[in-house]
PDB file of C-alpha atoms and ligand atoms in Angstrom:
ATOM      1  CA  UNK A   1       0.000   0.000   0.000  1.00 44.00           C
ATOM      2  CA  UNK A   2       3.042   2.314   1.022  1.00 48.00           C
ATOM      3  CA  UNK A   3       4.731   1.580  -2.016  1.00 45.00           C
ATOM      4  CA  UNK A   4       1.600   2.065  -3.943  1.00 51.00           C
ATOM      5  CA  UNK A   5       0.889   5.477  -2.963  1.00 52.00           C
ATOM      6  CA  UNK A   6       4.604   6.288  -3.507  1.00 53.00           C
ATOM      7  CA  UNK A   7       4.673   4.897  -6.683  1.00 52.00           C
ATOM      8  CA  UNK A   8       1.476   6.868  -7.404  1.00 51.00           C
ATOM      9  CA  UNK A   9       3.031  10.063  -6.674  1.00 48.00           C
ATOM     10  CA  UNK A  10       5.777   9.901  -8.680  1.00 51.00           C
ATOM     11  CA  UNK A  11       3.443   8.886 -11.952  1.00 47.00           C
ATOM     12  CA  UNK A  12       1.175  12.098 -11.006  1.00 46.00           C
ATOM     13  CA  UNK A  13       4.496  14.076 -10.366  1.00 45.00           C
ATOM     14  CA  UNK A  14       6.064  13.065 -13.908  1.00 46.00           C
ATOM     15  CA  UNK A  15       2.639  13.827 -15.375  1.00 45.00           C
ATOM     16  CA  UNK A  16       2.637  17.331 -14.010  1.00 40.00           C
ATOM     17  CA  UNK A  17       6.388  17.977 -15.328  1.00 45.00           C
ATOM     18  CA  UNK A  18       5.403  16.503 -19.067  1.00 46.00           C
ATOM     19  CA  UNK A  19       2.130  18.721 -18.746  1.00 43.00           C
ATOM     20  CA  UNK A  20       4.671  21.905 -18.066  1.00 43.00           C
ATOM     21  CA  UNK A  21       7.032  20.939 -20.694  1.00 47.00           C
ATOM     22  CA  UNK A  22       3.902  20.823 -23.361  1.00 44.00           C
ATOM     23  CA  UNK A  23       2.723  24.031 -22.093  1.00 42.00           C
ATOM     24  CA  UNK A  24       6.458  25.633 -21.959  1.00 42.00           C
ATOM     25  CA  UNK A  25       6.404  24.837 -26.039  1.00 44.00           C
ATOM     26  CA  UNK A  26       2.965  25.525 -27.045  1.00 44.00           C
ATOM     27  CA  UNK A  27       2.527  28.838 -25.076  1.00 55.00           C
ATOM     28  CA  UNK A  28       4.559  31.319 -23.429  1.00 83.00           C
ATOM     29  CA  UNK A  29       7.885  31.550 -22.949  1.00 90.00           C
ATOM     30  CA  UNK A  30       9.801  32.864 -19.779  1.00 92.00           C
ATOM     31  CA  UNK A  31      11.763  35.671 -20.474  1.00 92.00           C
ATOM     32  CA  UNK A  32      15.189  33.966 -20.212  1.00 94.00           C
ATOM     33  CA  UNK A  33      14.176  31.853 -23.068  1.00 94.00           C
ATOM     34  CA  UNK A  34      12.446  34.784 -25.486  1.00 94.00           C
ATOM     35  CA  UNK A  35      15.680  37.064 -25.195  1.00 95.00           C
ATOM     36  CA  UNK A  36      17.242  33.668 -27.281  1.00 96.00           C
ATOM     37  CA  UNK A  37      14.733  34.960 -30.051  1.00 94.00           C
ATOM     38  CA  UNK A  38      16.873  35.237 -33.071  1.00 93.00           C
ATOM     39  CA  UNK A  39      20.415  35.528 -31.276  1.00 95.00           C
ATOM     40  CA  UNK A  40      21.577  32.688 -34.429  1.00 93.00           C
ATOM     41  CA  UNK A  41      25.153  34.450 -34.360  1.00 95.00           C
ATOM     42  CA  UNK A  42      27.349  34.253 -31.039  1.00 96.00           C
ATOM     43  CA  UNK A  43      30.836  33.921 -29.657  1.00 96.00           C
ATOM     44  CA  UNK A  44      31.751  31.546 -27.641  1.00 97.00           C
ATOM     45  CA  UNK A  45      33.894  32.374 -24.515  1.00 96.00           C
ATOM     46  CA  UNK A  46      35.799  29.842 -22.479  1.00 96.00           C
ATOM     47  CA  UNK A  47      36.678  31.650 -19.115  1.00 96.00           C
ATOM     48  CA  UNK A  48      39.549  28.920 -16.724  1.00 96.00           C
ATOM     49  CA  UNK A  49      40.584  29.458 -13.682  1.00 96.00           C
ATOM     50  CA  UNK A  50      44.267  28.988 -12.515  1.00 94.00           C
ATOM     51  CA  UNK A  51      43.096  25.894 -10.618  1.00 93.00           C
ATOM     52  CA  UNK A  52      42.018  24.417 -13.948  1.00 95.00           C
ATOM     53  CA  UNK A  53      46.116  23.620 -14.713  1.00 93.00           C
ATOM     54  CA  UNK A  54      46.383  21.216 -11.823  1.00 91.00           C
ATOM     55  CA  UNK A  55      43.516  19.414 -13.714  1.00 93.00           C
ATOM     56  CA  UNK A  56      43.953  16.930 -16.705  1.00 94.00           C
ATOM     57  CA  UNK A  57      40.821  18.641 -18.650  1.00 95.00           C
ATOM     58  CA  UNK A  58      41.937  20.171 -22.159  1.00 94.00           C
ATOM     59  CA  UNK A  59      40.553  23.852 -22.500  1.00 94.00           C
ATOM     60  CA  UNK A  60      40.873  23.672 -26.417  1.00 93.00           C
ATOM     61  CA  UNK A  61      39.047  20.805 -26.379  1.00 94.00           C
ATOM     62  CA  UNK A  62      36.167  21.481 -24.141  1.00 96.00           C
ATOM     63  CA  UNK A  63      35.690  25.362 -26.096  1.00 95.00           C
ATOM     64  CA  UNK A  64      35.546  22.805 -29.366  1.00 95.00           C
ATOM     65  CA  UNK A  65      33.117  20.562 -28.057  1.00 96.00           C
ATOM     66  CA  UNK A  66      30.701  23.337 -27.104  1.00 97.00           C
ATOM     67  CA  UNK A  67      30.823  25.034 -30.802  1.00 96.00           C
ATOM     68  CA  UNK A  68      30.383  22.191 -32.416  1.00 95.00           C
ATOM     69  CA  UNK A  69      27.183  21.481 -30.186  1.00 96.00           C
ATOM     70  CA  UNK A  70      25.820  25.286 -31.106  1.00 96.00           C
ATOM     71  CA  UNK A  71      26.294  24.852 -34.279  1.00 94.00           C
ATOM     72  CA  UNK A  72      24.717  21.126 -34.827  1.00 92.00           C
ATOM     73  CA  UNK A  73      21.546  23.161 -33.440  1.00 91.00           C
ATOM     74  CA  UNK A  74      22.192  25.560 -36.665  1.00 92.00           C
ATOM     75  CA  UNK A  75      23.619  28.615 -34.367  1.00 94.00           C
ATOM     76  CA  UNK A  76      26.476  30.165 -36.183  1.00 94.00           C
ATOM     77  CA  UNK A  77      29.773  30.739 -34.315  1.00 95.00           C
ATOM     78  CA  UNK A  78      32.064  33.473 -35.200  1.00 94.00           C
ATOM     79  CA  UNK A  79      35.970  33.764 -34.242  1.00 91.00           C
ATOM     80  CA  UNK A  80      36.332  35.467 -30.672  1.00 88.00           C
ATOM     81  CA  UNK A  81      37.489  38.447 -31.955  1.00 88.00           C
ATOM     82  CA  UNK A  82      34.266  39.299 -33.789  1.00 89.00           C
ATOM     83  CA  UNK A  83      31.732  39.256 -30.718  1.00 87.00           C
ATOM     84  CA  UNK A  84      31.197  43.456 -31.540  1.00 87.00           C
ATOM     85  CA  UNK A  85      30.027  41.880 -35.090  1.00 89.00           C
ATOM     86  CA  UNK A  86      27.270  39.713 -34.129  1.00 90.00           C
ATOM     87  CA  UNK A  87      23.956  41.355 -33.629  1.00 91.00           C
ATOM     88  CA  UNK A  88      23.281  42.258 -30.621  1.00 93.00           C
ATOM     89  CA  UNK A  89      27.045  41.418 -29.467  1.00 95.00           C
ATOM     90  CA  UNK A  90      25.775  38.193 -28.383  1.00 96.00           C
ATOM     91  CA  UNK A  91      28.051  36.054 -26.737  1.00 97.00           C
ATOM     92  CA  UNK A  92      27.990  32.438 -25.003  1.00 98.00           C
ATOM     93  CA  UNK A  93      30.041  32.637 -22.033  1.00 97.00           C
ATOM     94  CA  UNK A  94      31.751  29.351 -20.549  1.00 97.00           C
ATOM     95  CA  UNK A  95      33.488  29.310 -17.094  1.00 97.00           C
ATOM     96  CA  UNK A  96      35.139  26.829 -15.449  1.00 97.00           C
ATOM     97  CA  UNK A  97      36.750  27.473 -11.789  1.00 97.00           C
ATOM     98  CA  UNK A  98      38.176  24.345 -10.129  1.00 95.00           C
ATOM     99  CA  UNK A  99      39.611  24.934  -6.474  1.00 93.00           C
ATOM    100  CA  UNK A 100      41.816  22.286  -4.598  1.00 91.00           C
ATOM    101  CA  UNK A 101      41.212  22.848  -0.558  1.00 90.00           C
ATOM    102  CA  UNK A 102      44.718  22.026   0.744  1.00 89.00           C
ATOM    103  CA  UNK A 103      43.326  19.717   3.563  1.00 89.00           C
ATOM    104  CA  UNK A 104      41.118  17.742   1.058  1.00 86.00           C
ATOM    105  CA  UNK A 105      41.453  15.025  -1.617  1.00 87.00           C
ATOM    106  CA  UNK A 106      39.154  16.414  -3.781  1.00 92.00           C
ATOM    107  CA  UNK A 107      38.619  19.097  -6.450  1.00 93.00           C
ATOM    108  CA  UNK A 108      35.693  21.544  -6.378  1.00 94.00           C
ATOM    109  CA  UNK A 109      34.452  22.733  -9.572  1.00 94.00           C
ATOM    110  CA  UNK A 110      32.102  25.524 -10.172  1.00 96.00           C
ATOM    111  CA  UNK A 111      30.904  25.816 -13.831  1.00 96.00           C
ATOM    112  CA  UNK A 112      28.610  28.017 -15.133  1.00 97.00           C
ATOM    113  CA  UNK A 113      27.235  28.801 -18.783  1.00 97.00           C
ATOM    114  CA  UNK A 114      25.696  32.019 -19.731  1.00 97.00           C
ATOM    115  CA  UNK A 115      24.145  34.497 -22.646  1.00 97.00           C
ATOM    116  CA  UNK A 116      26.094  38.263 -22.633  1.00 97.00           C
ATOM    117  CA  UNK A 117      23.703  40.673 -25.056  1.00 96.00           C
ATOM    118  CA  UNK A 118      23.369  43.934 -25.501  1.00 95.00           C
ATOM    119  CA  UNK A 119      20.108  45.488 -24.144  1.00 94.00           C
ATOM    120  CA  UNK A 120      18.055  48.695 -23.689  1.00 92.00           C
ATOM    121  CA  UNK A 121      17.130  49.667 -20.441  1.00 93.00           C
ATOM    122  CA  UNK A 122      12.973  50.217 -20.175  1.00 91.00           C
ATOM    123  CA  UNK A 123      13.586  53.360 -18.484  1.00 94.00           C
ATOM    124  CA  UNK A 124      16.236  54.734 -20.516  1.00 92.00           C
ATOM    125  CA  UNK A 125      15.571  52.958 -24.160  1.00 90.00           C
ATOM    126  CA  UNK A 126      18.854  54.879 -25.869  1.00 92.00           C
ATOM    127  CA  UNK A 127      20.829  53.529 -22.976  1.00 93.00           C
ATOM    128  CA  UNK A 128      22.483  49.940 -24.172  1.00 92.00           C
ATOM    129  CA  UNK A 129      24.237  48.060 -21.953  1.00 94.00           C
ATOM    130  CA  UNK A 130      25.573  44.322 -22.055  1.00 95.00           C
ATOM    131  CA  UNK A 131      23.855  42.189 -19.541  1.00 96.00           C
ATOM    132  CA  UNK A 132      23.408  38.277 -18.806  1.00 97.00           C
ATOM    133  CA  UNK A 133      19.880  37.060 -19.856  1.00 97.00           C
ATOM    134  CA  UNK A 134      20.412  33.163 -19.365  1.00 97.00           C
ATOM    135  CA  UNK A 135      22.535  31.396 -17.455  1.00 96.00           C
ATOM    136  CA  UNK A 136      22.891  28.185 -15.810  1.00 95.00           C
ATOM    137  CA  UNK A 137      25.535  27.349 -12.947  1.00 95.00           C
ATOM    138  CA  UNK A 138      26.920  23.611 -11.518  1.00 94.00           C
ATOM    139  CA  UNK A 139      28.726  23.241  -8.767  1.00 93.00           C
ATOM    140  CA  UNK A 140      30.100  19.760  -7.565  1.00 92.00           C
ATOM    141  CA  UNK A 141      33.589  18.357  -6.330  1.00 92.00           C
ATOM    142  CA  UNK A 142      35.548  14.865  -7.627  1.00 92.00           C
ATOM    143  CA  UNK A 143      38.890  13.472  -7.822  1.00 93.00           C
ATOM    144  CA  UNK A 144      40.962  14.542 -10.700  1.00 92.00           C
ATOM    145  CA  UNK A 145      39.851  11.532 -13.043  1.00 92.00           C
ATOM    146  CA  UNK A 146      36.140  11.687 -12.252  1.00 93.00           C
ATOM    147  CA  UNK A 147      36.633  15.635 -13.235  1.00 94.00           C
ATOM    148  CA  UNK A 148      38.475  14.800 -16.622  1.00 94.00           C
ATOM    149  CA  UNK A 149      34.922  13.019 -16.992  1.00 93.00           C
ATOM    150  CA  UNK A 150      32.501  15.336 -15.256  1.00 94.00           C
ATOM    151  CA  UNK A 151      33.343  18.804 -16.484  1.00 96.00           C
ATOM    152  CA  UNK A 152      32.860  18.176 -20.293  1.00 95.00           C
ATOM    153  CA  UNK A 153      29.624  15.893 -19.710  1.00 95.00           C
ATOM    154  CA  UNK A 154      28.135  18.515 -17.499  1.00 96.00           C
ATOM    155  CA  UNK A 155      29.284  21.126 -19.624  1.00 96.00           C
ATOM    156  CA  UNK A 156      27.551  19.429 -22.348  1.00 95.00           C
ATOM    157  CA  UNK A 157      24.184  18.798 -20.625  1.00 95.00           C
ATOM    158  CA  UNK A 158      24.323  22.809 -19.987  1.00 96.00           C
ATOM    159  CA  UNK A 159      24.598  23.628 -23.483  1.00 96.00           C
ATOM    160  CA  UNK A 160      22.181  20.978 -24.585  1.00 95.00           C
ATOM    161  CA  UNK A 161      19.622  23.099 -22.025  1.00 96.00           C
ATOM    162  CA  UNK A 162      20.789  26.723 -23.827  1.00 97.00           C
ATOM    163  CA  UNK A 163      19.649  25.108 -27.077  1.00 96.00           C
ATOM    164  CA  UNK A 164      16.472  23.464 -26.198  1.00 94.00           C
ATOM    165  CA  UNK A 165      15.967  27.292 -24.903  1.00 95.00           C
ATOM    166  CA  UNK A 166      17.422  28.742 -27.846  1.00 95.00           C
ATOM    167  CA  UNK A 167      15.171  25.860 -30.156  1.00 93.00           C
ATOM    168  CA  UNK A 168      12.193  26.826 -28.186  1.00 92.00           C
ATOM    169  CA  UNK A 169      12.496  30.638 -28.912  1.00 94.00           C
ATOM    170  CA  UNK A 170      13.501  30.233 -32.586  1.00 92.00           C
ATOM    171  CA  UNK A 171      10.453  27.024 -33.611  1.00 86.00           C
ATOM    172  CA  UNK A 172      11.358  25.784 -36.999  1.00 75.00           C
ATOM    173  CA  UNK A 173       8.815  23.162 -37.927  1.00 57.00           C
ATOM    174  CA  UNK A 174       5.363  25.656 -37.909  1.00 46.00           C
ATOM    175  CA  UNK A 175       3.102  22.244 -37.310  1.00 42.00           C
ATOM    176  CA  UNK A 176       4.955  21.682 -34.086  1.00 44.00           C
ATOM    177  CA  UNK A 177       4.461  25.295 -32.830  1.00 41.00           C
ATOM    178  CA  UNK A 178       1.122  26.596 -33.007  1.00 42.00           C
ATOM    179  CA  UNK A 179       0.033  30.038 -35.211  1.00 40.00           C
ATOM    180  CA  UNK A 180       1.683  32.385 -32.769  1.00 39.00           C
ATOM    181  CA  UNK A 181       1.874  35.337 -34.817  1.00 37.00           C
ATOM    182  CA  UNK A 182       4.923  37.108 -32.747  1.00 35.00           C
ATOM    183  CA  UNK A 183       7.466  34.084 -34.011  1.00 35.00           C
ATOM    184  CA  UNK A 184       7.462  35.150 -37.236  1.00 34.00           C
ATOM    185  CA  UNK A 185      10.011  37.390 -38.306  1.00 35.00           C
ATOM    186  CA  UNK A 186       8.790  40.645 -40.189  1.00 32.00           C
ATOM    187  CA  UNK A 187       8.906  39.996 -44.369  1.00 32.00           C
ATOM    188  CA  UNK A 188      10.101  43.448 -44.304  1.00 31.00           C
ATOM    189  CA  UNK A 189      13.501  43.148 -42.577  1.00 34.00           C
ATOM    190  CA  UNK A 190      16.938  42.476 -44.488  1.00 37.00           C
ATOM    191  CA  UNK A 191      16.536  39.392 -43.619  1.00 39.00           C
ATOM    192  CA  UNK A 192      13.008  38.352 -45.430  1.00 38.00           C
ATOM    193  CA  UNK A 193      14.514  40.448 -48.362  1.00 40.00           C
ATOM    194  CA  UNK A 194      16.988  37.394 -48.745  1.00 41.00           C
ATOM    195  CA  UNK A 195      14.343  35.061 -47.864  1.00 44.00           C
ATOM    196  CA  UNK A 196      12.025  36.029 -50.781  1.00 49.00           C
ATOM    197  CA  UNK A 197      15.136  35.850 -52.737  1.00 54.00           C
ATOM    198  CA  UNK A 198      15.547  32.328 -52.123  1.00 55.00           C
ATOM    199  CA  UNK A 199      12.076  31.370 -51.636  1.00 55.00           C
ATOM    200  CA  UNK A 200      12.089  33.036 -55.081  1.00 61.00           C
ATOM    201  CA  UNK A 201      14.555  31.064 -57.026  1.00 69.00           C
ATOM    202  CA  UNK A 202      13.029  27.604 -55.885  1.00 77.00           C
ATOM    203  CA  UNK A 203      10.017  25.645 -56.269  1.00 84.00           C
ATOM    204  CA  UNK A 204      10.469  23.629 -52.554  1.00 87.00           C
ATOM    205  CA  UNK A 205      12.763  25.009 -49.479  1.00 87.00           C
ATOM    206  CA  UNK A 206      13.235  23.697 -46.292  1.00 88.00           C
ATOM    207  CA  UNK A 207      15.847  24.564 -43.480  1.00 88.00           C
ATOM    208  CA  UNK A 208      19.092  22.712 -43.503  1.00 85.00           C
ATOM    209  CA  UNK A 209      17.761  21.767 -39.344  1.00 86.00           C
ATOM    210  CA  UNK A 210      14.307  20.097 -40.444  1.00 88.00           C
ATOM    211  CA  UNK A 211      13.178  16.839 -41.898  1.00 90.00           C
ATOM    212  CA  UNK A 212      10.134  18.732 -43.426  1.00 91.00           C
ATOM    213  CA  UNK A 213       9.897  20.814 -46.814  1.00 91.00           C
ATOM    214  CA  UNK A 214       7.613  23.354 -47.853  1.00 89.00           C
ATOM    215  CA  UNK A 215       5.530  25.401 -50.841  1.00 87.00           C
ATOM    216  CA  UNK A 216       7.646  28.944 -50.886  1.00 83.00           C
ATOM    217  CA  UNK A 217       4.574  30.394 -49.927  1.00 82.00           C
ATOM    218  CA  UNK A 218       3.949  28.636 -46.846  1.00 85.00           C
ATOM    219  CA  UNK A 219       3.730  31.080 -43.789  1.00 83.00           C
ATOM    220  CA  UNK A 220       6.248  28.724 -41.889  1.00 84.00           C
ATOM    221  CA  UNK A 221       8.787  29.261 -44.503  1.00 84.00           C
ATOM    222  CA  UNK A 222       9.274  32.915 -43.183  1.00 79.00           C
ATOM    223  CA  UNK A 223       9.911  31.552 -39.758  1.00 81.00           C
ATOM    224  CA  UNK A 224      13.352  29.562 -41.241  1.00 82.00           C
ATOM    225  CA  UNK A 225      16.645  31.380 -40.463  1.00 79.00           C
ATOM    226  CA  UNK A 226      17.448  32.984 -43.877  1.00 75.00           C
ATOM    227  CA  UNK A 227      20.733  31.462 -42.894  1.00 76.00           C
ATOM    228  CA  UNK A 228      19.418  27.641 -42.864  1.00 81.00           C
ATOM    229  CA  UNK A 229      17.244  28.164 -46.017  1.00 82.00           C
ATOM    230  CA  UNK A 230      18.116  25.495 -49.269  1.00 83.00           C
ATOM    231  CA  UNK A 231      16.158  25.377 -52.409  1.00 84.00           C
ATOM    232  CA  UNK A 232      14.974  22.222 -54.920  1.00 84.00           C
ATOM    233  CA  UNK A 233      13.822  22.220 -57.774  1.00 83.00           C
ATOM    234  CA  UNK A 234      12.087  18.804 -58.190  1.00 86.00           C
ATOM    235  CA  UNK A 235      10.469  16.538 -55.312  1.00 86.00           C
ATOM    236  CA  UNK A 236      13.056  13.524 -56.163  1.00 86.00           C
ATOM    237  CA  UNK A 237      15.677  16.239 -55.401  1.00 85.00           C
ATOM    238  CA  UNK A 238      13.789  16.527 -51.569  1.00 89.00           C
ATOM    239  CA  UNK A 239      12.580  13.038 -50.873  1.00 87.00           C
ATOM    240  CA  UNK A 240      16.348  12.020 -51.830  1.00 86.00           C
ATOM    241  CA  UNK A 241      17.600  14.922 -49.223  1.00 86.00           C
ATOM    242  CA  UNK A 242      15.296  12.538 -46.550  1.00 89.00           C
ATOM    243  CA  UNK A 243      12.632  15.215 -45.912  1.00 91.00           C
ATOM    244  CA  UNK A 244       8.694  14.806 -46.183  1.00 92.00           C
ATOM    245  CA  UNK A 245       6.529  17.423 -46.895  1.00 92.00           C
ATOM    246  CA  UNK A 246       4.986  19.736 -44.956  1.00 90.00           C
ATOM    247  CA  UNK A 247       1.116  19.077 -43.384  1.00 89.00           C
ATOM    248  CA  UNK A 248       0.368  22.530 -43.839  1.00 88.00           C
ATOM    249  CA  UNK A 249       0.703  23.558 -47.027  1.00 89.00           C
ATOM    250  CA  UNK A 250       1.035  19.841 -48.685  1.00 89.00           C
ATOM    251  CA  UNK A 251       3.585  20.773 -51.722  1.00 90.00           C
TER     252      UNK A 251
HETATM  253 ZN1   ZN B   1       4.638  24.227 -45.180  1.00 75.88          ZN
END
């Protein structure tokens, strides 16, 4: 009976948690996750601490790791040196701080991921200042094998949270998300211009990210990253690229 009611709970508890995530995707978005809203062009920063020598972990490695993540999920990464460049100066910030108490056999790591982007203060619109509007933080200790191990897989699992964020904030496939109107990008900005362009040019497009293609008119095709946008010709050309076509607008 005990274990029942316990077993109970946790069914009504992982019911409540896939009932948020539904709503989370379908609806509203908490602020942290709208300021992701077209932020497709970052940096990526990769802070150490001094305590990170004593360490076995590989910074080059774990900085490569992370941009090849971001841009699997279609985000383009530009060289360091170019973070004024990106609109919005956005920036993914990485730090790792690893600390070695004296009196213990064990490592303490502190890592933390978060999004640097310019903003405008409601007060004071003409006033722009850089500020952090996601982050995540982890803080745990190990011995220094188990952190060769830890730090990149937990690292990882962070920046696989940034882009569900960043995917939930920027929905590619329009029959997943609902008609809500402010996810579409204006037709009017640069960045339809280029859109129409290419949208133009071919009879099917589709975004590099999806497994779905669409009619150029389709109003999901303005919702595709100008960036991710390809173009066919003929249907073999798509079916052979392993997409399907679109419910919506059935091309
Ligand atoms: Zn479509």
């Amino acid at each position: 009976m005990r274990t029942n009611s316990k077993m109970n709970f946790r069914i009504v508890m992982a019911m409540c948690l896939l009932a948020g995530l539904t709503a989370d995707s379908s609806a509203k978005l908490n602020p942290r996750q709208a300021s992701l809203r077209g932020a497709n062009v970052m940096t990526v920063d990769l802070v150490c601490s001094k305590g990170v020598k004593d360490t076995d972990l590989n910074q080059q490695d774990i900085r490569e790791n992370i941009v090849q993540q971001l841009e699997q999920a279609g985000i383009k990464i530009l060289p360091g040196q170019l973070w004024g460049t990106a609109p919005g100066r956005c920036r993914l910030k990485v730090l790792v701080k690893v600390y070695k108490p004296s009196d213990l056999d064990t490592f303490i790591y502190n890592l933390k991921v978060y999004f640097v982007q310019t903003v405008a203060l409601e007060r004071i619109p003409e006033a722009k200042i850089d500020a952090v509007t996601w982050e995540l933080a982890w803080l745990a200790h190990g011995s220094k094998n188990r952190l060769t191990e830890a730090v990149p897989t937990n690292l990882k699992i962070m920046t696989d949270n940034f882009i569900r964020d960043y995917n939930l904030a920027n929905p590619q496939d329009s029959e997943l998300s609902g008609n809500s109107e402010s996810n579409i990008v204006p037709i009017t900005s640069p960045q339809g211009q280029i859109r129409s362009g290419v949208a133009a040019r071919y009879k099917y497009v589709s975004s590099k990210n999806s497994k779905v293609f669409h009619s150029p008119q389709c109003r999901s095709v303005k919702r595709i990253n100008p960036e991710n946008l390809v173009g066919y010709n003929s249907k073999e050309e798509v079916i052979q690229a392993g997409k399907r076509p679109c419910k919506v607008c059935k091309p």
